Coordinates of C-alpha atoms in Angstrom, one line a residue:
M1 CA -0.2 -0.1 -0.2
A2 CA 3.0 2.3 0.7
K3 CA 3.9 1.9 -3.0
K4 CA 1.1 3.7 -4.8
P5 CA 1.5 7.0 -3.5
K6 CA 5.1 6.7 -4.7
K7 CA 3.8 5.9 -8.6
A8 CA 1.6 8.8 -8.1
K9 CA 4.6 11.0 -7.2
A10 CA 6.4 9.5 -9.9
S11 CA 3.7 10.3 -12.4
G12 CA 3.0 13.6 -11.1
S13 CA 7.2 14.4 -11.7
K14 CA 6.8 13.3 -15.2
K15 CA 4.0 15.9 -15.7
A16 CA 6.2 18.2 -14.1
R17 CA 9.4 17.5 -16.3
R18 CA 7.2 17.5 -19.6
G19 CA 5.9 21.2 -18.3
T20 CA 9.1 22.2 -17.9
K21 CA 10.4 21.2 -21.4
Q22 CA 7.6 22.8 -22.8
A23 CA 8.1 26.1 -21.0
K24 CA 11.9 25.8 -22.2
G25 CA 10.6 25.3 -25.7
G26 CA 8.4 28.3 -25.5
A27 CA 11.1 30.4 -24.0
A28 CA 13.7 29.4 -26.3
K29 CA 11.2 30.5 -29.4
G30 CA 10.9 34.2 -27.5
K31 CA 7.2 33.2 -26.4
S32 CA 6.0 33.7 -22.9
S33 CA 3.2 31.6 -21.2
K34 CA 0.8 34.6 -21.2
A35 CA 1.3 34.7 -25.0
K36 CA 0.4 31.3 -25.1
Q37 CA -2.6 31.6 -23.4
Q38 CA -3.7 34.7 -25.5
S39 CA -3.1 32.7 -28.7
R40 CA -4.8 29.5 -27.6
K41 CA -7.9 31.6 -26.6
K42 CA -7.9 33.2 -30.5
T43 CA -7.6 29.8 -31.8
A44 CA -10.5 28.5 -29.8
K45 CA -12.6 31.4 -30.8
G46 CA -11.8 31.3 -34.6
G47 CA -11.7 27.2 -35.0
K48 CA -7.9 27.5 -36.8
A49 CA -5.1 26.7 -35.7
A50 CA -2.5 29.9 -35.0
G51 CA -0.1 28.7 -32.3
K52 CA 3.3 28.7 -34.0
G53 CA 5.4 26.7 -31.4
T54 CA 2.4 25.6 -29.4
G55 CA 2.8 22.0 -30.6
R56 CA -1.1 21.3 -30.9
S57 CA -3.6 21.7 -33.2
T58 CA -7.4 23.0 -33.0
V59 CA -10.1 21.7 -35.3
K60 CA -13.8 24.0 -34.6
G61 CA -12.5 25.2 -31.4
K62 CA -11.4 21.6 -30.1
E63 CA -8.0 21.2 -29.3
K64 CA -5.8 18.1 -30.7
R65 CA -2.7 16.7 -29.6
P66 CA -0.3 16.4 -32.4
S67 CA 0.7 13.0 -33.6
K68 CA 4.3 11.8 -33.1
G69 CA 6.3 13.4 -35.5
S70 CA 4.4 16.2 -36.7
G71 CA 5.3 19.7 -35.3
K72 CA 7.9 21.9 -36.6
G73 CA 9.1 19.5 -39.5
S74 CA 5.9 19.3 -40.5
G75 CA 5.4 22.8 -40.6
K76 CA 8.4 23.0 -43.1
I77 CA 7.0 20.3 -45.8
K78 CA 3.5 22.0 -45.8
K79 CA 5.2 25.3 -46.8
E80 CA 7.4 24.0 -49.2
E81 CA 4.4 22.0 -50.8
G82 CA 2.6 25.5 -50.9
R83 CA 5.6 26.9 -52.6
V84 CA 5.6 24.2 -55.5
G85 CA 2.0 24.5 -56.0
E86 CA 2.2 28.3 -56.7
K87 CA 4.8 27.8 -59.2
R88 CA 3.4 25.3 -60.7
K89 CA 0.0 27.0 -60.8
A90 CA 2.3 30.5 -62.3
E91 CA 3.4 28.2 -65.4
L92 CA 0.0 26.9 -66.0
E93 CA -1.0 30.9 -65.9
E94 CA 2.0 31.4 -68.4
Q95 CA 0.8 28.4 -70.6
T96 CA -2.4 29.6 -70.8
T97 CA -1.7 33.5 -71.4
K98 CA 0.8 32.3 -74.1
K99 CA -1.8 30.0 -75.9
G100 CA -4.0 33.0 -75.7
K101 CA -1.4 35.6 -77.3
S102 CA -0.9 36.1 -81.1
L103 CA 2.5 35.6 -82.4
S104 CA 4.6 38.2 -83.4
G105 CA 5.7 39.2 -86.9
K106 CA 9.2 37.7 -86.6
Q107 CA 7.5 34.4 -85.1
Q108 CA 4.9 34.3 -88.0
R109 CA 6.9 34.6 -90.6
K110 CA 9.7 31.8 -89.3
K111 CA 6.4 29.7 -89.1
E112 CA 5.3 30.4 -92.2
I113 CA 8.9 29.9 -94.3
T114 CA 9.2 26.5 -92.1
K115 CA 5.8 25.4 -93.1
L116 CA 6.6 26.2 -96.9
Y117 CA 10.1 24.2 -96.5
G118 CA 8.4 21.1 -95.2
E119 CA 6.1 21.3 -98.4
L120 CA 8.9 22.2 -100.4
I121 CA 11.1 19.0 -99.6
N122 CA 8.1 16.5 -99.6
P123 CA 8.3 14.1 -102.3
G124 CA 4.1 14.3 -102.6
R125 CA 3.8 18.0 -102.5
T126 CA 0.5 19.3 -103.7
L127 CA 1.8 22.6 -105.2
K128 CA 4.7 22.9 -107.8
A129 CA 8.3 23.4 -106.3
D130 CA 8.9 27.1 -108.2
V131 CA 5.6 28.3 -106.9
L132 CA 6.8 27.1 -103.3
V133 CA 10.4 28.7 -104.1
K134 CA 8.6 31.9 -105.2
D135 CA 6.7 32.0 -101.8
I136 CA 9.5 31.3 -99.6
L137 CA 11.6 34.1 -101.6
E138 CA 8.7 36.7 -100.7
A139 CA 8.5 35.8 -97.4
L140 CA 12.3 36.4 -96.9
S141 CA 12.4 39.5 -98.5
K142 CA 10.0 40.7 -95.8
R143 CA 12.7 40.3 -93.4
S144 CA 15.0 43.2 -92.1
S145 CA 18.3 41.0 -92.0
T146 CA 20.2 40.2 -94.7
L147 CA 20.1 37.0 -96.6
A148 CA 23.6 36.1 -95.6
E149 CA 22.8 36.8 -92.1
Y150 CA 19.5 34.4 -92.6
C151 CA 21.9 31.4 -94.5
S152 CA 24.5 31.4 -91.1
T153 CA 21.3 29.6 -89.3
N154 CA 21.1 25.9 -89.6
L155 CA 17.4 26.8 -90.7
G156 CA 17.9 29.3 -92.8
A157 CA 21.2 27.1 -94.8
H158 CA 18.8 24.5 -95.4
V159 CA 15.6 26.8 -96.6
I160 CA 18.0 28.6 -99.1
E161 CA 19.8 25.0 -100.3
A162 CA 16.3 23.6 -101.0
C163 CA 15.5 26.4 -103.1
L164 CA 18.5 26.4 -105.3
K165 CA 18.0 22.9 -105.6
W166 CA 14.0 23.2 -106.7
G167 CA 14.0 26.8 -108.1
T168 CA 14.2 28.0 -111.7
R169 CA 17.2 29.2 -113.4
N170 CA 15.9 32.7 -112.8
Q171 CA 15.0 31.9 -109.2
R172 CA 19.0 30.5 -108.7
Q173 CA 20.3 33.9 -110.5
D174 CA 18.0 36.1 -108.3
L175 CA 19.4 34.2 -105.2
L176 CA 22.8 34.2 -106.4
S177 CA 22.4 38.4 -107.2
R178 CA 21.4 38.9 -103.4
C179 CA 24.2 36.8 -101.9
S180 CA 27.2 37.8 -104.1
S181 CA 28.4 40.8 -102.0
D182 CA 28.7 38.7 -99.1
L183 CA 30.0 35.6 -100.5
I184 CA 33.4 36.0 -98.3
K185 CA 31.1 36.3 -95.2
M186 CA 28.8 33.2 -95.5
A187 CA 32.2 31.2 -97.1
Q188 CA 33.8 31.2 -93.7
D189 CA 30.3 30.7 -91.7
R190 CA 29.4 27.4 -90.2
Y191 CA 26.2 27.0 -92.4
G192 CA 26.8 29.5 -95.1
H193 CA 29.7 27.9 -96.5
Q194 CA 27.6 24.7 -97.5
V195 CA 24.8 27.5 -99.2
V196 CA 28.0 28.9 -101.4
L197 CA 29.0 25.1 -102.2
K198 CA 25.1 25.1 -103.5
L199 CA 25.2 28.4 -105.6
L200 CA 28.8 26.9 -107.2
L201 CA 26.7 23.5 -108.1
Y202 CA 23.3 25.0 -109.0
S203 CA 24.3 28.1 -110.6
S204 CA 26.3 26.5 -113.5
K205 CA 23.9 23.5 -113.5
T206 CA 21.3 22.4 -116.3
S207 CA 19.3 19.7 -117.4
A208 CA 21.3 16.0 -118.2
Q209 CA 18.5 15.0 -120.9
R210 CA 19.6 17.9 -123.3
K211 CA 22.5 20.1 -124.4
P212 CA 22.6 23.8 -122.8
T213 CA 21.9 26.6 -125.2
D214 CA 24.1 29.5 -125.9
E215 CA 22.6 31.7 -123.9
E216 CA 22.9 29.0 -120.9
K217 CA 26.4 28.6 -121.5
K218 CA 26.9 32.4 -121.5
A219 CA 24.9 32.8 -118.3
Q220 CA 26.9 29.8 -116.5
S221 CA 30.1 31.5 -117.5
K222 CA 28.9 34.6 -115.8
N223 CA 27.7 32.9 -112.9
L224 CA 30.9 31.2 -112.3
R225 CA 33.8 34.5 -113.1
E226 CA 31.1 36.1 -110.5
I227 CA 31.8 33.5 -107.7
L228 CA 35.4 33.0 -108.7
D229 CA 36.1 36.9 -108.8
K230 CA 35.4 37.2 -104.9
F231 CA 38.0 34.6 -104.4
S232 CA 41.2 36.2 -105.0
G233 CA 43.8 38.3 -103.5
K234 CA 43.5 38.9 -99.6
N235 CA 40.2 37.3 -99.8
L236 CA 41.3 34.1 -101.0
H237 CA 44.3 33.9 -98.2
A238 CA 41.9 34.7 -95.4
T239 CA 38.8 32.0 -97.0
F240 CA 41.8 29.4 -97.5
F241 CA 43.4 29.3 -94.1
H242 CA 39.6 29.3 -92.5
R243 CA 38.3 26.5 -91.3
Y244 CA 34.7 26.6 -93.2
G245 CA 36.4 28.6 -96.1
C246 CA 39.1 25.9 -96.9
R247 CA 36.0 23.6 -97.9
V248 CA 34.6 26.3 -100.4
I249 CA 37.9 26.5 -101.8
N250 CA 38.4 23.0 -102.0
G251 CA 35.1 22.6 -103.8
L252 CA 36.3 25.4 -106.1
Y253 CA 39.2 23.8 -106.9
Y254 CA 37.6 19.9 -107.6
S255 CA 34.4 21.3 -109.4
T256 CA 33.6 20.1 -112.9
T257 CA 32.5 23.5 -114.2
V258 CA 35.7 25.3 -113.3
K259 CA 38.2 25.3 -116.2
A260 CA 42.0 23.9 -115.6
S261 CA 43.4 27.7 -115.5
D262 CA 41.3 29.0 -113.0
K263 CA 41.9 26.2 -110.8
R264 CA 46.0 26.7 -111.2
R265 CA 45.4 30.2 -110.4
L266 CA 43.6 29.4 -107.2
L267 CA 46.7 26.9 -106.2
H268 CA 49.1 29.0 -107.8
S269 CA 48.2 32.1 -105.6
I270 CA 48.8 30.2 -102.4
A271 CA 51.5 27.8 -103.2
I272 CA 53.9 30.2 -105.1
P273 CA 55.3 33.7 -103.6
Q274 CA 54.4 36.8 -105.4
A275 CA 58.2 38.0 -105.8
V276 CA 58.5 34.6 -107.6
A277 CA 55.3 34.7 -109.9
L278 CA 55.7 38.0 -111.1
R279 CA 59.4 37.2 -112.4
R280 CA 58.2 34.0 -114.3
P281 CA 58.1 34.2 -118.1
E282 CA 55.0 32.0 -118.5
L283 CA 51.5 33.1 -117.5
P284 CA 50.4 32.2 -113.6
S285 CA 48.0 29.5 -114.7
S286 CA 49.6 28.0 -117.9
K287 CA 51.6 25.5 -116.0
T288 CA 50.9 22.9 -112.8
L289 CA 52.4 23.6 -109.7
R290 CA 54.9 20.1 -110.3
E291 CA 55.8 21.8 -113.6
V292 CA 56.7 25.6 -111.9
L293 CA 58.6 23.3 -109.1
Q294 CA 60.7 21.4 -111.6
A295 CA 61.2 24.2 -114.0
E296 CA 65.3 24.5 -114.7
D297 CA 65.2 28.0 -115.4
L298 CA 64.4 28.4 -111.6
T299 CA 67.1 30.3 -109.9
E300 CA 68.7 28.8 -106.5
Q301 CA 67.3 31.9 -104.4
Q302 CA 63.5 31.6 -106.5
R303 CA 63.7 27.8 -105.3
T304 CA 64.7 28.5 -101.7
A305 CA 61.7 31.1 -101.5
I306 CA 59.6 28.8 -102.8
A307 CA 60.5 26.4 -100.0
Q308 CA 59.9 28.5 -97.3
H309 CA 56.6 30.1 -98.7
L310 CA 55.4 26.5 -99.1
Q311 CA 56.4 25.6 -95.5
E312 CA 55.0 28.2 -94.0
A313 CA 51.4 27.6 -95.6
V314 CA 52.2 23.9 -95.1
E315 CA 52.5 24.8 -91.3
K316 CA 49.6 27.2 -91.0
A317 CA 47.1 24.6 -92.5
I318 CA 48.0 22.1 -90.1
E319 CA 47.7 24.9 -87.2
K320 CA 44.4 25.3 -88.7
E321 CA 43.6 21.6 -88.6
L322 CA 42.8 21.2 -92.6
L323 CA 44.5 18.2 -93.6
G324 CA 41.0 16.6 -93.9
L325 CA 40.9 18.6 -97.2
D326 CA 42.6 17.2 -100.7
I327 CA 43.6 20.7 -101.9
V328 CA 46.0 20.8 -98.7
H329 CA 47.5 17.7 -99.7
L330 CA 48.5 19.3 -102.8
L331 CA 50.8 21.7 -101.0
L332 CA 51.9 18.8 -98.9
Q333 CA 52.9 17.2 -101.9
A334 CA 54.6 20.0 -103.3
F335 CA 56.4 20.8 -100.2
C336 CA 58.0 17.2 -99.6
E337 CA 59.4 17.4 -102.9
V338 CA 61.5 19.9 -102.4
A339 CA 62.3 20.2 -98.7
T340 CA 65.3 18.9 -97.0
D341 CA 65.8 16.2 -94.6
S342 CA 65.7 18.5 -91.6
Q343 CA 62.5 20.2 -93.2
L344 CA 60.7 16.7 -93.5
T345 CA 61.8 15.9 -90.0
Q346 CA 60.2 18.7 -88.5
L347 CA 57.2 18.6 -90.6
A348 CA 56.7 14.8 -89.5
E349 CA 56.6 16.0 -85.9
Q350 CA 53.7 17.9 -86.8
C351 CA 51.5 16.4 -89.1
M352 CA 52.2 12.7 -88.2
D353 CA 49.3 12.4 -85.6
G354 CA 46.9 13.2 -89.0
A355 CA 48.7 11.3 -91.1
A356 CA 45.9 9.3 -91.7
Y357 CA 43.8 11.8 -93.2
L358 CA 46.4 12.1 -96.2
L359 CA 45.4 8.8 -97.7
S360 CA 42.1 10.1 -98.9
S361 CA 44.0 11.5 -102.0
K362 CA 46.9 10.8 -104.8
A363 CA 48.8 14.2 -103.5
G364 CA 48.4 13.1 -100.0
A365 CA 49.8 9.3 -100.1
E366 CA 52.6 10.6 -102.3
A367 CA 53.4 13.3 -99.2
L368 CA 53.0 10.1 -96.9
L369 CA 55.6 8.1 -98.8
R370 CA 58.6 10.7 -98.0
L371 CA 57.4 11.3 -94.6
L372 CA 57.5 7.5 -93.9
G373 CA 61.0 7.6 -94.9
I374 CA 62.0 10.2 -92.2
A375 CA 59.4 9.5 -89.4
N376 CA 60.6 7.6 -86.4
A377 CA 59.5 4.3 -85.1
K378 CA 57.0 6.0 -82.8
Q379 CA 55.5 7.8 -85.2
R380 CA 55.2 4.9 -87.7
K381 CA 53.6 2.8 -84.9
A382 CA 51.1 5.5 -83.9
L383 CA 50.2 5.4 -87.6
C384 CA 49.6 1.6 -87.7
R385 CA 47.8 2.2 -85.1
D386 CA 45.4 4.5 -86.7
L387 CA 44.8 2.3 -89.5
K388 CA 43.8 -0.6 -87.4
G389 CA 41.1 -2.2 -89.1
K390 CA 41.9 -0.6 -92.7
F391 CA 44.9 -2.4 -93.8
A392 CA 43.0 -5.0 -96.4
A393 CA 41.1 -2.2 -97.7
L394 CA 43.9 0.2 -98.2
A395 CA 46.0 -3.1 -99.8
K396 CA 43.0 -2.8 -102.4
N397 CA 43.0 1.0 -103.1
A398 CA 44.0 2.2 -106.4
V399 CA 45.9 5.0 -104.8
D400 CA 46.9 3.5 -101.1
Y401 CA 48.7 0.4 -102.0
V402 CA 52.1 1.8 -102.5
V403 CA 51.6 2.9 -98.9
M404 CA 51.0 -0.2 -97.7
I405 CA 54.2 -1.4 -99.8
R406 CA 56.3 1.4 -98.3
L407 CA 55.1 0.8 -94.8
A408 CA 56.5 -3.1 -95.4
T409 CA 59.4 -2.0 -96.6
T410 CA 60.2 1.1 -93.9
V411 CA 59.1 -0.2 -90.3
D412 CA 61.4 -2.1 -88.2
D413 CA 58.9 -3.7 -86.1
T414 CA 58.0 -6.4 -88.1
V415 CA 56.3 -8.2 -85.0
M416 CA 54.0 -5.3 -84.3
L417 CA 53.5 -5.2 -88.1
S418 CA 52.4 -9.0 -87.9
K419 CA 49.7 -8.2 -85.2
S420 CA 48.3 -5.6 -87.2
M421 CA 48.9 -5.0 -91.0
V422 CA 49.6 -8.8 -91.6
A423 CA 47.2 -10.2 -89.5
E424 CA 44.5 -8.6 -91.6
W425 CA 45.6 -9.3 -95.0
V426 CA 45.8 -13.0 -93.9
Q427 CA 41.9 -12.9 -93.0
D428 CA 41.2 -11.6 -96.7
M429 CA 44.2 -13.2 -98.5
E430 CA 42.2 -14.7 -101.3
D431 CA 41.1 -11.2 -102.2
L432 CA 44.1 -9.7 -102.0
C433 CA 45.7 -12.2 -104.3
F434 CA 43.1 -11.9 -107.0
D435 CA 42.8 -7.9 -106.5
K436 CA 44.4 -5.6 -109.5
Y437 CA 46.6 -3.6 -106.3
G438 CA 46.3 -5.9 -103.6
H439 CA 48.7 -8.7 -105.6
K440 CA 51.1 -6.0 -106.0
V441 CA 51.5 -5.3 -102.2
L442 CA 52.3 -9.1 -101.9
A443 CA 54.3 -9.3 -105.1
W444 CA 56.7 -6.5 -103.8
I445 CA 57.9 -8.5 -100.5
F446 CA 58.3 -11.5 -102.6
Q447 CA 60.3 -10.0 -105.6
P448 CA 60.8 -6.4 -104.6
G449 CA 61.9 -3.9 -107.5
D450 CA 61.6 -6.3 -110.4
P451 CA 60.8 -4.7 -113.8
H452 CA 58.2 -7.1 -115.2
L453 CA 56.1 -6.9 -112.3
F454 CA 56.4 -3.1 -111.3
S455 CA 55.7 0.1 -112.9
P456 CA 58.7 2.6 -113.0
Y457 CA 56.0 4.6 -111.0
E458 CA 55.4 2.0 -108.3
Q459 CA 59.1 1.3 -108.0
K460 CA 60.1 5.0 -107.3
C461 CA 57.6 5.5 -104.8
A462 CA 58.5 2.1 -102.9
S463 CA 62.3 2.9 -103.3
L464 CA 62.3 6.1 -102.1
P465 CA 65.1 7.2 -99.2
S466 CA 64.8 6.1 -95.7
P467 CA 67.3 7.6 -93.4
S468 CA 65.2 6.4 -90.3
S469 CA 64.9 3.0 -91.0
L470 CA 67.5 1.0 -89.2
K471 CA 67.1 -2.8 -90.1
E472 CA 68.8 -4.5 -92.8
P473 CA 65.8 -4.5 -95.9
E474 CA 66.3 -8.5 -96.7
A475 CA 65.9 -9.2 -93.1
R476 CA 62.7 -7.4 -92.8
R477 CA 61.7 -8.8 -96.4
Q478 CA 62.8 -12.8 -95.1
E479 CA 60.4 -12.0 -91.8
L480 CA 57.6 -10.9 -93.6
V481 CA 57.8 -13.9 -96.2
R482 CA 57.8 -16.3 -93.4
M483 CA 54.6 -14.6 -92.2
L484 CA 52.5 -14.4 -95.3
K485 CA 54.0 -17.5 -97.3
P486 CA 51.5 -20.1 -95.5
S487 CA 48.6 -18.3 -96.7
I488 CA 49.3 -17.4 -99.8
R489 CA 50.5 -21.0 -100.6
A490 CA 46.9 -22.2 -99.4
V491 CA 45.1 -19.9 -101.9
F492 CA 47.2 -21.3 -104.6
L493 CA 46.9 -25.2 -103.7
Q494 CA 43.2 -24.7 -103.7
K495 CA 42.8 -22.7 -107.0
P496 CA 46.2 -23.2 -109.0
L497 CA 45.0 -22.6 -112.4
E498 CA 42.3 -20.2 -112.0
A499 CA 45.3 -18.3 -110.2
A500 CA 47.2 -18.7 -113.7
G501 CA 44.3 -17.6 -115.7
D502 CA 43.8 -14.2 -113.3
N503 CA 45.6 -11.2 -114.7
S504 CA 46.5 -10.2 -111.2
A505 CA 46.8 -13.4 -109.6
K506 CA 49.3 -15.1 -112.3
D507 CA 52.1 -12.2 -111.0
L508 CA 51.7 -13.1 -107.5
L509 CA 52.3 -16.8 -108.5
A510 CA 55.2 -15.9 -110.5
A511 CA 56.8 -13.9 -107.9
F512 CA 55.9 -17.0 -105.4
L513 CA 57.7 -19.7 -107.4
A514 CA 60.5 -17.3 -108.1
S515 CA 60.7 -16.7 -104.7
D516 CA 60.4 -20.6 -103.9
W517 CA 60.4 -23.5 -106.5
D518 CA 57.6 -25.1 -104.5
Q519 CA 57.4 -28.8 -105.4
E520 CA 53.8 -29.3 -104.1
L521 CA 52.2 -26.3 -105.7
I522 CA 53.6 -27.4 -109.0
L523 CA 52.1 -31.0 -109.0
A524 CA 48.8 -28.8 -108.1
I525 CA 49.1 -27.3 -111.1
V526 CA 50.0 -29.9 -113.5
A527 CA 46.8 -32.0 -111.8
A528 CA 44.7 -28.6 -112.6
A529 CA 46.0 -28.7 -116.3
E530 CA 45.5 -32.3 -116.9
A531 CA 41.8 -32.1 -115.4
E532 CA 41.0 -29.0 -118.0
A533 CA 42.9 -30.8 -120.7
T534 CA 40.1 -33.4 -120.9
K535 CA 37.4 -30.7 -121.3
E536 CA 36.4 -29.5 -124.6
N537 CA 39.1 -27.2 -126.5
L538 CA 41.2 -28.0 -123.9
G539 CA 39.4 -25.8 -121.3
L540 CA 41.4 -23.0 -119.4
L541 CA 44.3 -24.3 -121.1
N542 CA 43.2 -22.6 -124.5
S543 CA 43.2 -19.1 -122.5
G544 CA 45.9 -16.7 -123.3
T545 CA 46.5 -15.6 -119.8
V546 CA 47.0 -19.1 -118.9
T547 CA 49.1 -19.8 -121.8
T548 CA 51.6 -16.6 -120.7
T549 CA 51.5 -17.8 -117.0
M550 CA 52.9 -21.2 -118.2
L551 CA 55.6 -19.7 -120.6
I552 CA 56.6 -17.4 -117.4
L553 CA 57.2 -20.6 -115.1
L554 CA 58.8 -22.4 -117.7
K555 CA 61.5 -19.7 -117.5
L556 CA 61.5 -20.1 -113.8
E557 CA 62.1 -23.5 -113.6
P558 CA 65.5 -24.4 -112.2
E559 CA 67.7 -26.7 -113.8
K560 CA 67.4 -28.9 -110.6
G561 CA 64.3 -30.1 -108.5
P562 CA 61.2 -30.7 -109.0
K563 CA 60.1 -30.1 -113.2
L564 CA 57.1 -28.5 -115.0
A565 CA 57.6 -29.0 -118.8
Q566 CA 58.2 -33.0 -118.7
P567 CA 55.0 -33.7 -116.5
L568 CA 53.0 -31.1 -118.4
W569 CA 53.7 -32.5 -121.9
E570 CA 53.0 -36.1 -121.0
K571 CA 50.3 -35.4 -119.1
C572 CA 48.6 -32.6 -120.7
L573 CA 49.5 -32.1 -124.1
K574 CA 50.5 -35.1 -125.7
P575 CA 47.3 -36.8 -124.8
Q576 CA 45.5 -34.0 -127.0
M577 CA 48.3 -33.1 -129.5
V578 CA 46.3 -32.7 -132.6
V579 CA 44.1 -30.0 -130.4
A580 CA 46.9 -28.3 -128.9
A581 CA 48.9 -27.7 -132.0
T582 CA 45.8 -25.7 -133.5
S583 CA 45.1 -23.8 -130.0
R584 CA 47.3 -21.4 -128.2
C585 CA 48.7 -24.2 -126.5
A586 CA 50.6 -24.3 -129.7
F587 CA 53.1 -21.5 -127.9
L588 CA 53.8 -23.7 -125.0
L589 CA 54.8 -27.0 -127.7
L590 CA 57.3 -24.4 -129.0
A591 CA 58.7 -23.1 -126.0
M592 CA 59.2 -27.0 -124.8
L593 CA 61.3 -27.5 -128.1
K594 CA 63.5 -25.1 -127.3
R595 CA 64.0 -27.0 -123.6
P596 CA 66.9 -28.7 -123.6
S597 CA 65.5 -30.6 -120.8
L598 CA 63.1 -32.2 -123.3
S599 CA 64.3 -34.4 -125.9
H600 CA 63.2 -34.3 -129.6
E601 CA 62.6 -38.2 -129.3
A602 CA 59.6 -37.5 -126.8
F603 CA 57.7 -35.4 -129.7

């Protein structure tokens, strides 16, 4: 019984502690107990919660204890929710007001032009193209800005290009006349330079289904002259060494409508210093750049001035990142032909990082041939890394196959080549063997510099000086032969007579057997020829290409080792003697008669 009062006393002490905590909390918030009582009375009368720090809420005048966790934090959440709601409400009000507002004149014209442009490029358009172009041009004439400023935007450039494509000759002429004064500015713009190229294309274009009239030819030449006259002097130099302007000059130089003399004038203005050009007896555009550089009447001072001028132009083009354009490759080619070893070394340090771009043109490839001879091992390795996955395609390219030959004859790290270039060739070996250019890359490794297989141009390109290559050429060649021989041999064993009858593969077959007279391959050729001899008219043996190949192989036959002439006569020609004597195989019979290894009694 004595414990009950103690419990009551304990409970009373808890209430007291709670009260002191609330009192401390209220005092901390700057409110006295009297202020709390007054605020409670106000909330009881109004039926609304107005106590900021009371920790209680009232509903219709009745006090209600807050649940656990509600209090100061919940008040902040309600405030934030209120703010978010206000922002969302404001956004909705702005949207509704915008929907209700009418578009400004500028916005309305843009919308109208965009609608007409969409209709113009639609193949299923309902109106004629020239009518839509006329409406677009009328809408553009209402703009306060010039046409050149409009072409500097993405939409504007696309609209004008579409008008040039689908417009009439008079509409194209109108666009050219309106843009003529601002061509230089447009050529150096991100979007405007594309419009200049389209002006060049369509201002001199007529229907392909008929010949242009004399009047149209005069208009074409006039338009072309109007464009070309803008790019001269300082304007030409400023445009050429510009990121976008150089694309316009490149388009002018490689345009089919521009005359050769005008092209040479553009290039000579960049490549030849004016002091040298004025002292030359010929006209500036009468000779090519290579002919001017190789002229015998050039003095040593003039050659030095040209080389220095070309070096400055090339370095500026590299600085502006213009290596991807073919006209810059012409400057590189000219400079590499007249530069010294020290100048080439300096050039390699500047441009070998972007050397892969040079493979897009013949001039660039020829410049790269000289740079590979002077580049160091690190730069060559970086180039091989950039060309990863493209070696087979480059070996079959009409321009770049000589670069592949040059790589195979200059790179000292044959282990790296085996993992990159040779590995890709092996995967595509059959196509390379029968390709017009790919077979020459492989044949050079087996028979380098053979005048029967390679032209003087190919021999010159592959044998350019290479002072930075340290490995012995023969040791490098033997290592490459060891890598390539098994895969090439497998192709020829599978298709021996097809290779002999192919204009490309026959040269590689001859180079392969000249390097190593393979007995198994000779037997495979004889077996395939024996099978063809049983067919009508001797099959492939009656082919002129096969006959030529057999004559070449008969000359390559060694005195010691497996023979070709004896089994070819016994198994193929002798059983079909009459047919062979009246076919192209008669040349083989005559060649065999001259061989001392075959006795006349055999015939």
